[in-house]
Short mmCIF file of C-alpha atoms in Angstrom, two decimals:
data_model
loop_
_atom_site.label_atom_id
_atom_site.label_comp_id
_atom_site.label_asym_id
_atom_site.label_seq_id
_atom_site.Cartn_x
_atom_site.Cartn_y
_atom_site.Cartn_z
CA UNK A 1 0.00 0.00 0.00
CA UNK A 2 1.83 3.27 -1.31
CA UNK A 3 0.55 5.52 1.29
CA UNK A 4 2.93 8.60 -0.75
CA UNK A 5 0.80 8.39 -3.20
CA UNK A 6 -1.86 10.46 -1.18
CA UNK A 7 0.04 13.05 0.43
CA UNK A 8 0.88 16.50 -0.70
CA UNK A 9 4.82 17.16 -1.22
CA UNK A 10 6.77 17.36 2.09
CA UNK A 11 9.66 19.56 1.34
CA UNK A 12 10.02 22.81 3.21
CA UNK A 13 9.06 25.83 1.11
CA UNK A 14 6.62 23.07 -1.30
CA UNK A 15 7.50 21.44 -4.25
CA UNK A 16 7.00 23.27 -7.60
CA UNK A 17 6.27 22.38 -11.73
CA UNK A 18 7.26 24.01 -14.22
CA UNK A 19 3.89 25.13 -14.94
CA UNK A 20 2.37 25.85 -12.08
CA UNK A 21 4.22 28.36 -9.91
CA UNK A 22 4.64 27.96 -6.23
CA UNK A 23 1.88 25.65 -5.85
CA UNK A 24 2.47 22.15 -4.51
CA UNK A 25 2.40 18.93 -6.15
CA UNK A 26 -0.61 17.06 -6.94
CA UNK A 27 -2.54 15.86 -3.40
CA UNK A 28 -1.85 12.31 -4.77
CA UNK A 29 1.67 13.03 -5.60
CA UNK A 30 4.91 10.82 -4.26
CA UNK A 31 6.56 12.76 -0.96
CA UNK A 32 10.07 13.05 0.13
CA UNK A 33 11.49 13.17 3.75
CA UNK A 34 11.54 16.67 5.16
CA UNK A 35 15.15 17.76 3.84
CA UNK A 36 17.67 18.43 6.73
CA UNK A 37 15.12 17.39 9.39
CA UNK A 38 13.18 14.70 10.53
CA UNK A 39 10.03 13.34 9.22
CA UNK A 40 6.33 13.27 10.55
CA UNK A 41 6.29 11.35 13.74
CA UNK A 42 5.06 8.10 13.51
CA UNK A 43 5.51 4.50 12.24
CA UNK A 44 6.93 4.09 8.64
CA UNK A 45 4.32 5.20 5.58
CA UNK A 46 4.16 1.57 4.43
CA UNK A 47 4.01 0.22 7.93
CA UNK A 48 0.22 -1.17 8.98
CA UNK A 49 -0.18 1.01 11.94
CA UNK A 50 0.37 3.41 9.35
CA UNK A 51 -2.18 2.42 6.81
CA UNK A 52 -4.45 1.66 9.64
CA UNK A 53 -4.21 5.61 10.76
CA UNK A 54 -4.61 7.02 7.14
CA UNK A 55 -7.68 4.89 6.68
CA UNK A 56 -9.38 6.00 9.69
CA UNK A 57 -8.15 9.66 9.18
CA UNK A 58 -9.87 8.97 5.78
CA UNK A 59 -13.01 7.81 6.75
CA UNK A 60 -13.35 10.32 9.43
CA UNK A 61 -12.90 13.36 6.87
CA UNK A 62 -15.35 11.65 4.57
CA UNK A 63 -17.87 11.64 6.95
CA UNK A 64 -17.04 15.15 8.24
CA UNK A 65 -16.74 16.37 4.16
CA UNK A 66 -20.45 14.87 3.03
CA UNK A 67 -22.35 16.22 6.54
CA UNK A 68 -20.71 19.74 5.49
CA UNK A 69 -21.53 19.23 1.65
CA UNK A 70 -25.25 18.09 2.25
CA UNK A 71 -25.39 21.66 4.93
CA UNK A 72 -23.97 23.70 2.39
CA UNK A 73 -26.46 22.36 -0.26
CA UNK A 74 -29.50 22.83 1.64
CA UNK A 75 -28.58 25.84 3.10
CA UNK A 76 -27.76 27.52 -0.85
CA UNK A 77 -31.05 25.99 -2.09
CA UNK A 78 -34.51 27.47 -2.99
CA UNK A 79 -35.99 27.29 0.40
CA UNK A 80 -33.19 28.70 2.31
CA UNK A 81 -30.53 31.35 0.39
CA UNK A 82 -32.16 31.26 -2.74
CA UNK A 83 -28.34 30.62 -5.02
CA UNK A 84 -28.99 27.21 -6.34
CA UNK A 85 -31.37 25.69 -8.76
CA UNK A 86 -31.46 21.88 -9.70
CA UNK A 87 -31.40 22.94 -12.99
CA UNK A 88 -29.22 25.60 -12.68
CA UNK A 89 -26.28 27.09 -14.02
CA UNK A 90 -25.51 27.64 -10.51
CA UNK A 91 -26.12 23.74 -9.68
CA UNK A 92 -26.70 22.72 -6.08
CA UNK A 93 -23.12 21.50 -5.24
CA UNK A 94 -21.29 24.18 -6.44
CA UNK A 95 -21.02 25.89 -3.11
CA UNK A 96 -19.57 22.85 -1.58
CA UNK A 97 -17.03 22.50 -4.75
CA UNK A 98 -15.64 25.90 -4.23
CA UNK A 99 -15.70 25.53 0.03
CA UNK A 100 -13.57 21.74 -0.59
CA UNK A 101 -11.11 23.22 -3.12
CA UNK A 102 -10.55 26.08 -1.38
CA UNK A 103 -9.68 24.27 2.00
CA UNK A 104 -7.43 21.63 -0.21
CA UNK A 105 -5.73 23.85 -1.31
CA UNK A 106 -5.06 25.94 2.32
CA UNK A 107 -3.63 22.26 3.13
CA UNK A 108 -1.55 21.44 0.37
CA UNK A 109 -0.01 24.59 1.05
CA UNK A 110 0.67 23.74 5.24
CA UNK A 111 1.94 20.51 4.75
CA UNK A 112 4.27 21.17 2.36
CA UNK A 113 6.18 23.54 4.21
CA UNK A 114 5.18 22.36 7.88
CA UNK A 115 6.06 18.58 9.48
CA UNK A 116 2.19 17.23 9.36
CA UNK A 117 1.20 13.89 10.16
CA UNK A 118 0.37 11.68 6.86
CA UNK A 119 -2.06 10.57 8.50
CA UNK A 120 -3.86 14.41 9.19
CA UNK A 121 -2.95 15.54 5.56
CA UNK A 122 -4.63 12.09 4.08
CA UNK A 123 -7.66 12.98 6.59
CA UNK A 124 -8.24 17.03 5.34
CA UNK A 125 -7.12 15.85 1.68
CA UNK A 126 -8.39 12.92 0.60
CA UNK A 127 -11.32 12.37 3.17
CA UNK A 128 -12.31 15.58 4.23
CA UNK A 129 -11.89 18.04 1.21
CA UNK A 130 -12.23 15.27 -1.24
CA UNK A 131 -15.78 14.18 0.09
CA UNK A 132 -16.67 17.78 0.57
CA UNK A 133 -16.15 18.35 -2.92
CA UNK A 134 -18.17 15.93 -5.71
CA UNK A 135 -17.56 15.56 -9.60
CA UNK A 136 -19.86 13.39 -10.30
CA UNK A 137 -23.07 15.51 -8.51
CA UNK A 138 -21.86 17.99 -10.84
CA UNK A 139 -22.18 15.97 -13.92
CA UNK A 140 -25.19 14.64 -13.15
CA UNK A 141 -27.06 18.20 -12.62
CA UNK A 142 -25.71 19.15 -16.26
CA UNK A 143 -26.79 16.32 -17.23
CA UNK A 144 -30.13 16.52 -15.64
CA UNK A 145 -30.33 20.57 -17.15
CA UNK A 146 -29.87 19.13 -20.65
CA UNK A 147 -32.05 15.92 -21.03
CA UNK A 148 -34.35 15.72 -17.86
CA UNK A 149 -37.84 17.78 -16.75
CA UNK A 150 -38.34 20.99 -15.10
CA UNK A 151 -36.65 24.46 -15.63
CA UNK A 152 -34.36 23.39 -17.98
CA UNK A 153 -36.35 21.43 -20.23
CA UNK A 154 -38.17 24.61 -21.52
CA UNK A 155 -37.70 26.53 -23.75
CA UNK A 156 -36.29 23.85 -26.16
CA UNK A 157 -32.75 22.95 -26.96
CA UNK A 158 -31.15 25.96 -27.13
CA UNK A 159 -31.48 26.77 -23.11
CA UNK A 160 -30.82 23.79 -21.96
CA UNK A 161 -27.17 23.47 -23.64
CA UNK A 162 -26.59 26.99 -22.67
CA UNK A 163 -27.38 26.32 -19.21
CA UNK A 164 -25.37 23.40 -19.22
CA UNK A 165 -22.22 25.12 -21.04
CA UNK A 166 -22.70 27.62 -18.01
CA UNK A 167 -22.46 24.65 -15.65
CA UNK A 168 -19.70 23.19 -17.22
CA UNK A 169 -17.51 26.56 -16.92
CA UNK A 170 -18.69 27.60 -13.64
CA UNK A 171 -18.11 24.01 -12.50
CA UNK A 172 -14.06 24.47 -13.44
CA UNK A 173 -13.16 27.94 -13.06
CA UNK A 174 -14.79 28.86 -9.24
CA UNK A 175 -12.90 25.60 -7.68
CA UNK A 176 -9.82 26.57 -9.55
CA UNK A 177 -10.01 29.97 -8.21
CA UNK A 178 -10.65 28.78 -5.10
CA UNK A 179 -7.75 26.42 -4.85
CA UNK A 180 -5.42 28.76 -5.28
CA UNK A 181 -7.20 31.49 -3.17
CA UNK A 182 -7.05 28.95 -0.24
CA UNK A 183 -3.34 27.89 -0.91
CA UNK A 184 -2.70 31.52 -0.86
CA UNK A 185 -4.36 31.85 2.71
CA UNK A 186 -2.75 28.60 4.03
CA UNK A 187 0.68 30.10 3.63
CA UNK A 188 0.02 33.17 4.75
CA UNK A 189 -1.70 31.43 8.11
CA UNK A 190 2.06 29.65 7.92
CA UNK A 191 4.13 32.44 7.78
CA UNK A 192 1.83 34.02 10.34
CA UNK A 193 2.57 31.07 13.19
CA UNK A 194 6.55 31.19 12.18
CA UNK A 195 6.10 35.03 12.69
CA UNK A 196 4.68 34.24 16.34
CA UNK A 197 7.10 31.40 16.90
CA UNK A 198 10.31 33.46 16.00
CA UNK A 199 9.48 36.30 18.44
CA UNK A 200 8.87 34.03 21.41
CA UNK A 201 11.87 32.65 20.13
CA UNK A 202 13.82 35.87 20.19
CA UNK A 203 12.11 37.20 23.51
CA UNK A 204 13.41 33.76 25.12
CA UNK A 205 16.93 34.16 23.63
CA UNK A 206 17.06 37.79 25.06
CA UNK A 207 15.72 36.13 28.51
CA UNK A 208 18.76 33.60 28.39
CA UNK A 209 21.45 36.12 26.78
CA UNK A 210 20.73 38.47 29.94
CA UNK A 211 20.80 36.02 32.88
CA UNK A 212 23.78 34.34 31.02
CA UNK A 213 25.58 38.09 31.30
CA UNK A 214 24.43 38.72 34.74
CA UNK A 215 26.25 35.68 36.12
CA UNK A 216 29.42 36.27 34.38
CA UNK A 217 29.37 39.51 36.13
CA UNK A 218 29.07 37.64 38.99
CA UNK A 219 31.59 35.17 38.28
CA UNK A 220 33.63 36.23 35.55
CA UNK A 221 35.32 32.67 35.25
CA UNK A 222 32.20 31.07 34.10
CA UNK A 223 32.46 28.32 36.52
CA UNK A 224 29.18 29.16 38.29
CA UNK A 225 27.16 29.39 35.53
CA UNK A 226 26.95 25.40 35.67
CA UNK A 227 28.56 25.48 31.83
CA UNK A 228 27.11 26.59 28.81
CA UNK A 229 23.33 27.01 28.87
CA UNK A 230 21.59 24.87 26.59
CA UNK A 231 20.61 26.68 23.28
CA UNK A 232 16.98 27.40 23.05
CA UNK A 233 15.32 25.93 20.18
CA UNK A 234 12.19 26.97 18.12
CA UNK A 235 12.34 30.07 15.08
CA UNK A 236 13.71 27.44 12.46
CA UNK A 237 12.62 24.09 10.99
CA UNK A 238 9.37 23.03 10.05
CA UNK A 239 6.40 24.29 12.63
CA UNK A 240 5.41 20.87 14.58
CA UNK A 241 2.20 20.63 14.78
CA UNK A 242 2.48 16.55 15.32
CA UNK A 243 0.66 16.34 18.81
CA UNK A 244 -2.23 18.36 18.65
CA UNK A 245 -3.37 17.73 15.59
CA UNK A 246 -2.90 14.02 16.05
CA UNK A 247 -5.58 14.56 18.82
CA UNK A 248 -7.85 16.28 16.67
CA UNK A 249 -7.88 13.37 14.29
CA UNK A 250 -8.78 11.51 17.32
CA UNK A 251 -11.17 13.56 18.60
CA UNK A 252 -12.72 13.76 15.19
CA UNK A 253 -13.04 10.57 14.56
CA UNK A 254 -14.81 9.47 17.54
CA UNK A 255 -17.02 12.75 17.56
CA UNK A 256 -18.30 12.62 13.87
CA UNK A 257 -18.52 8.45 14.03
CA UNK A 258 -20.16 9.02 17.35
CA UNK A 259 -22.72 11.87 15.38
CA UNK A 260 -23.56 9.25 12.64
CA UNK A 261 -24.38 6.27 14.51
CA UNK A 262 -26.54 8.67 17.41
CA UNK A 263 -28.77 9.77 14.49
CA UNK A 264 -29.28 6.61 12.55
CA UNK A 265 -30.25 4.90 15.90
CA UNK A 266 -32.70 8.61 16.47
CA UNK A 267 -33.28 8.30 13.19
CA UNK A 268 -33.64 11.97 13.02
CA UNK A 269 -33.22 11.82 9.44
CA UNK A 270 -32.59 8.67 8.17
CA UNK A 271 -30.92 9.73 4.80
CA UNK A 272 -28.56 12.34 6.12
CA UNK A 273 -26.93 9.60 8.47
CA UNK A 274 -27.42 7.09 5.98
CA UNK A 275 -25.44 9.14 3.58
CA UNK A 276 -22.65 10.16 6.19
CA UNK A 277 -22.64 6.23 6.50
CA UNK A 278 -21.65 5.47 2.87
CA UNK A 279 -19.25 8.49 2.65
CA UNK A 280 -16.07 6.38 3.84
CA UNK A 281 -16.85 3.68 1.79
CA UNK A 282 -16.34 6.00 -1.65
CA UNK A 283 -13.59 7.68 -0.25
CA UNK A 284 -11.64 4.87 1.30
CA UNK A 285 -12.29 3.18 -2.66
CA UNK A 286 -10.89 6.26 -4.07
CA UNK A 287 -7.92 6.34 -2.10
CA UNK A 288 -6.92 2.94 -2.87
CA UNK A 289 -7.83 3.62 -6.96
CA UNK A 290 -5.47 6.49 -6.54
CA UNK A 291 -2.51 4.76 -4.77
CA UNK A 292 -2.37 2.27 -6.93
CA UNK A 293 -3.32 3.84 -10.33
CA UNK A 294 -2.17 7.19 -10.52
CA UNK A 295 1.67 6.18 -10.13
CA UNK A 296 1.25 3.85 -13.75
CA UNK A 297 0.52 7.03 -15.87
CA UNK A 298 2.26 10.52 -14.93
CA UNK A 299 1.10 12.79 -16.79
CA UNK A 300 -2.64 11.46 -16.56
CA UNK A 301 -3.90 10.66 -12.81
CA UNK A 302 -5.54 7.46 -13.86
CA UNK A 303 -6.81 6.32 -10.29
CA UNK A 304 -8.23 9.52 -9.64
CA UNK A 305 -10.59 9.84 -13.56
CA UNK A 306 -11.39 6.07 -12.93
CA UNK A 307 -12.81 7.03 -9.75
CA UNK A 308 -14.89 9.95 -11.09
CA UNK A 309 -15.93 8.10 -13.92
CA UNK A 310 -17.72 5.40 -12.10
CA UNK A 311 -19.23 7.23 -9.52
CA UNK A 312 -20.94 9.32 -12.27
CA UNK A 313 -22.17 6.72 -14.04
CA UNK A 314 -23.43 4.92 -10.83
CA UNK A 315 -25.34 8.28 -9.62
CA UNK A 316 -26.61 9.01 -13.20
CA UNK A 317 -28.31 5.75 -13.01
CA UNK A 318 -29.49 6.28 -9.71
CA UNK A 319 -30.74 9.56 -10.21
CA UNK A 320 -32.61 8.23 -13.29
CA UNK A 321 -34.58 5.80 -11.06
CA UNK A 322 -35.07 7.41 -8.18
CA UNK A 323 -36.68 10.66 -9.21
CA UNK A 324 -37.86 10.23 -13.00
CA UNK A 325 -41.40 7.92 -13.78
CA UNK A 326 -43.58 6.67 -10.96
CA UNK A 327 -40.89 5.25 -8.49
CA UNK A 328 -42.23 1.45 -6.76
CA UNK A 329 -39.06 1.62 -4.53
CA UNK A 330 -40.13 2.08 -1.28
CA UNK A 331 -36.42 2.01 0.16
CA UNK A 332 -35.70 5.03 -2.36
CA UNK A 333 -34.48 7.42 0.03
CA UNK A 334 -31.19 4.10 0.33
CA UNK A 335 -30.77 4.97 -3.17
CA UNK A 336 -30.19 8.62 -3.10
CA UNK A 337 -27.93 8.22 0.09
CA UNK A 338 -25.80 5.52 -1.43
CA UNK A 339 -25.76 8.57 -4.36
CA UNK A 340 -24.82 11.56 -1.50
CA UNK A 341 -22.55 9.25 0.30
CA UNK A 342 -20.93 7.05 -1.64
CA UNK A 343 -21.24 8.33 -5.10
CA UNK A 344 -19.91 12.02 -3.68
CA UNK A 345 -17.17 9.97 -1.72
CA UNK A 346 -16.14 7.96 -4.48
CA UNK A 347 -15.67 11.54 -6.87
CA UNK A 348 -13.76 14.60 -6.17
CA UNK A 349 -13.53 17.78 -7.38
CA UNK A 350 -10.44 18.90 -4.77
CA UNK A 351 -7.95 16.26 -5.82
CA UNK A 352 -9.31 16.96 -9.34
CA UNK A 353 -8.07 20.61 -9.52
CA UNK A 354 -5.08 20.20 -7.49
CA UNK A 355 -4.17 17.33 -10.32
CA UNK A 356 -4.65 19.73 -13.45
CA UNK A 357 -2.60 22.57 -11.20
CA UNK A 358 0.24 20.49 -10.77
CA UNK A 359 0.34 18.80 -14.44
CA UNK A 360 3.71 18.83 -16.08
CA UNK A 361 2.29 20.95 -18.94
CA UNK A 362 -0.60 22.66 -19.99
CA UNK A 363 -1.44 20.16 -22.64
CA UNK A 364 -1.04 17.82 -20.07
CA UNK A 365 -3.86 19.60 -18.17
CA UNK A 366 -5.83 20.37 -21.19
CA UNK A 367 -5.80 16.68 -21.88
CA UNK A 368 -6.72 15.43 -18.56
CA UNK A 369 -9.26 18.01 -18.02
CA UNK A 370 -11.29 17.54 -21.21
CA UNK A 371 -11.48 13.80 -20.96
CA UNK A 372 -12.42 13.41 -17.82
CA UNK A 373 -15.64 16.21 -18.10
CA UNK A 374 -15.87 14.85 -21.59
CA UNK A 375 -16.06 10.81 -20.74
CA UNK A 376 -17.71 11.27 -17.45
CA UNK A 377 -20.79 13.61 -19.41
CA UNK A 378 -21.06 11.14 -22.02
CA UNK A 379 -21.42 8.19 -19.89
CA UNK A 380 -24.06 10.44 -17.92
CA UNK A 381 -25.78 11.24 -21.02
CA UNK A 382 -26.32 7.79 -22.08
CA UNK A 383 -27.45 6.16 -18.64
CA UNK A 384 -29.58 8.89 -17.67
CA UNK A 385 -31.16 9.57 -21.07
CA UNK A 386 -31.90 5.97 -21.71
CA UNK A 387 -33.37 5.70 -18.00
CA UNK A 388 -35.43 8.75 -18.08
CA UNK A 389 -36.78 7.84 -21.66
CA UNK A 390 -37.67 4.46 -20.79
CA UNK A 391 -39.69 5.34 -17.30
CA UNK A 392 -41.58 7.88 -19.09
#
């Protein structure tokens, strides 16, 4: 299990491309060992304890990432905010596809330049922004704009491929401005804390430098000052933020699983917890498609379009039965959970981004970019049209 393989670069000051600037590497990029310093704390990243830790980390974020993406959705909607329409070119989980890429990239941009537990960056990356974000909701709702009832089926053709182009461009262009808006803010939160750091630092080394000159005053030999004072350490290196945030995962974990199983046994609303339920089992899948496929094609993340790809053509075909014809399903409200939960775990639109950012070219990018919308939209075309059509 290539645990690298899901980690932002390590290396103080972030790795760069030669397209993309200052930005990190890919969230599903290989890592290196913290140069001139020690890595992350903890057991070796293809150890068990270690895979056992990302996993959970995972799993914990996912759940976190699909309660805060079903909140943002309802609270955007018609009833509430008034922003989103079904049918949209502002489709319902765009607000949660802007939120997710934003706070990827805010912690792409930490851990690269800061010694954070894989296990935490897996957690915010992979589960928790990663879930947070979904492609293939996205897909669906152009999809659903184009071929199925309701605002956008009037007007003829004409509207509904305009509002889906609108979609399409909205879809891309917020999350990418919001992935580099939140990398932007994550370093300067960075260089804020080493700020802080260095003049505790400084005040401490002032502290010691005085007390070190009143006892040679005292004793000009140096013999009383019991030797030479230790050096005080802290204003360089990587921040260390290994203990408490290893307790937050902790903390998380048993607070959000603890969340999900109270309301399913309430059930206070059975499909919210239901979908919070399925969200680990997408993401967790995802993970492992990316650890193990990405690595076999560089310059195309194939673990990470494979992913997408299926869970768009599994929620197309969901969507198709659950809310088009007279449904006889009386366990429906399963079906569009497993389609929240799972389907939104299993896609990204996070890792997404952060893979065209950090593509070795622009064609590259171009190339990854298009096929994946391109494929995934067909495939939703063609299950969803033939499902609609045929329940009519």
């Amino acid at each position: 299990m290539e645990l690298d393989e899901v980690l932002p670069d390590a290396r103080p000051g972030g790795a760069t491309s030669p397209t993309n600037g200052s930005l990190p590497a890919s969230p599903y990029a290989p890592t290196d060992p913290p140069a001139g310093g020690a890595a992350s704390a903890g057991p070796s990243p293809g150890s068990p304890p270690a895979a056992v830790a990302t996993a959970t980390a995972i799993a914990a974020g996912a759940m976190a990432g699909v309660a805060s993406r079903l909140g943002l959705t309802t609270a955007f909607d018609a009833a509430h905010l008034n922003v989103t329409t079904p049918t949209g070119g502002l489709f319902p989980a765009l607000p949660a596809n802007v939120v997710g890429a934003a706070l990827a990239g805010a912690a792409s941009a930490v851990a690269a330049a800061a010694a954070v537990p894989r296990a935490v960056v897996a957690g915010i990356v992979t589960g928790g922004a990663g879930t947070l974000t979904t492609f293939a909701s996205w897909q669906v709702g152009v999809t659903v704009a184009m071929v199925g009832p309701g605002e956008g089926g009037a007007g003829g053709w004409a509207p509904r491929v305009a509002t889906a182009v609108t979609a399409l461009m909205v879809g891309v262009a917020l999350p990418l401005a919001s992935y580099f808006a939140g990398h932007d803010a994550g370093r300067g939160v960075l260089a804020l804390v080493r700020r802080r750091r260095r003049r505790r630092w400084l005040r401490r080394a002032c502290k010691v430098s005085h007390s070190r000159g009143s006892l040679a005053e005292e004793d000009p030999s140096g013999a009383g000052g019991g030797g030479a004072a230790e050096p005080v350490r802290g204003g360089g290196g990587a921040v260390d933020v290994d203990g408490p945030l290893r307790r937050g995962t902790d903390t998380a974990t048993v607070g959000v699983g603890g969340l999900a199983v109270a309301g399913v046994v309430a059930d206070v609303h059975r499909q919210t917890a239901a979908s919070i339920l399925f969200a680990p089992i997408g993401a967790l899948l995802r993970w492992q498609l990316a650890s193990r496929l990405n690595p076999c094609v560089p310059s195309f993340p194939l673990g990470t379009f494979v992913a997408n790809l299926c869970a768009t053509a599994a929620a197309a075909a969901l969507t198709a039965v659950t809310t088009t014809g007279t449904s006889s399903l009386s366990a429906g409200w399963v079906l569009r959970a497993a389609v929240a939960g799972g389907g939104g775990g299993l896609s990204t639109v996070s890792s997404w981004v952060g893979e065209l950012i950090a593509a070795e070219s622009r064609q590259a990018a171009w190339v990854y970019g298009t096929a994946t919308v391109g494929v995934a939209q067909a495939a939703s075309l063609l299950i969803y049209g033939i499902l609609w059509r045929v329940r009519q």
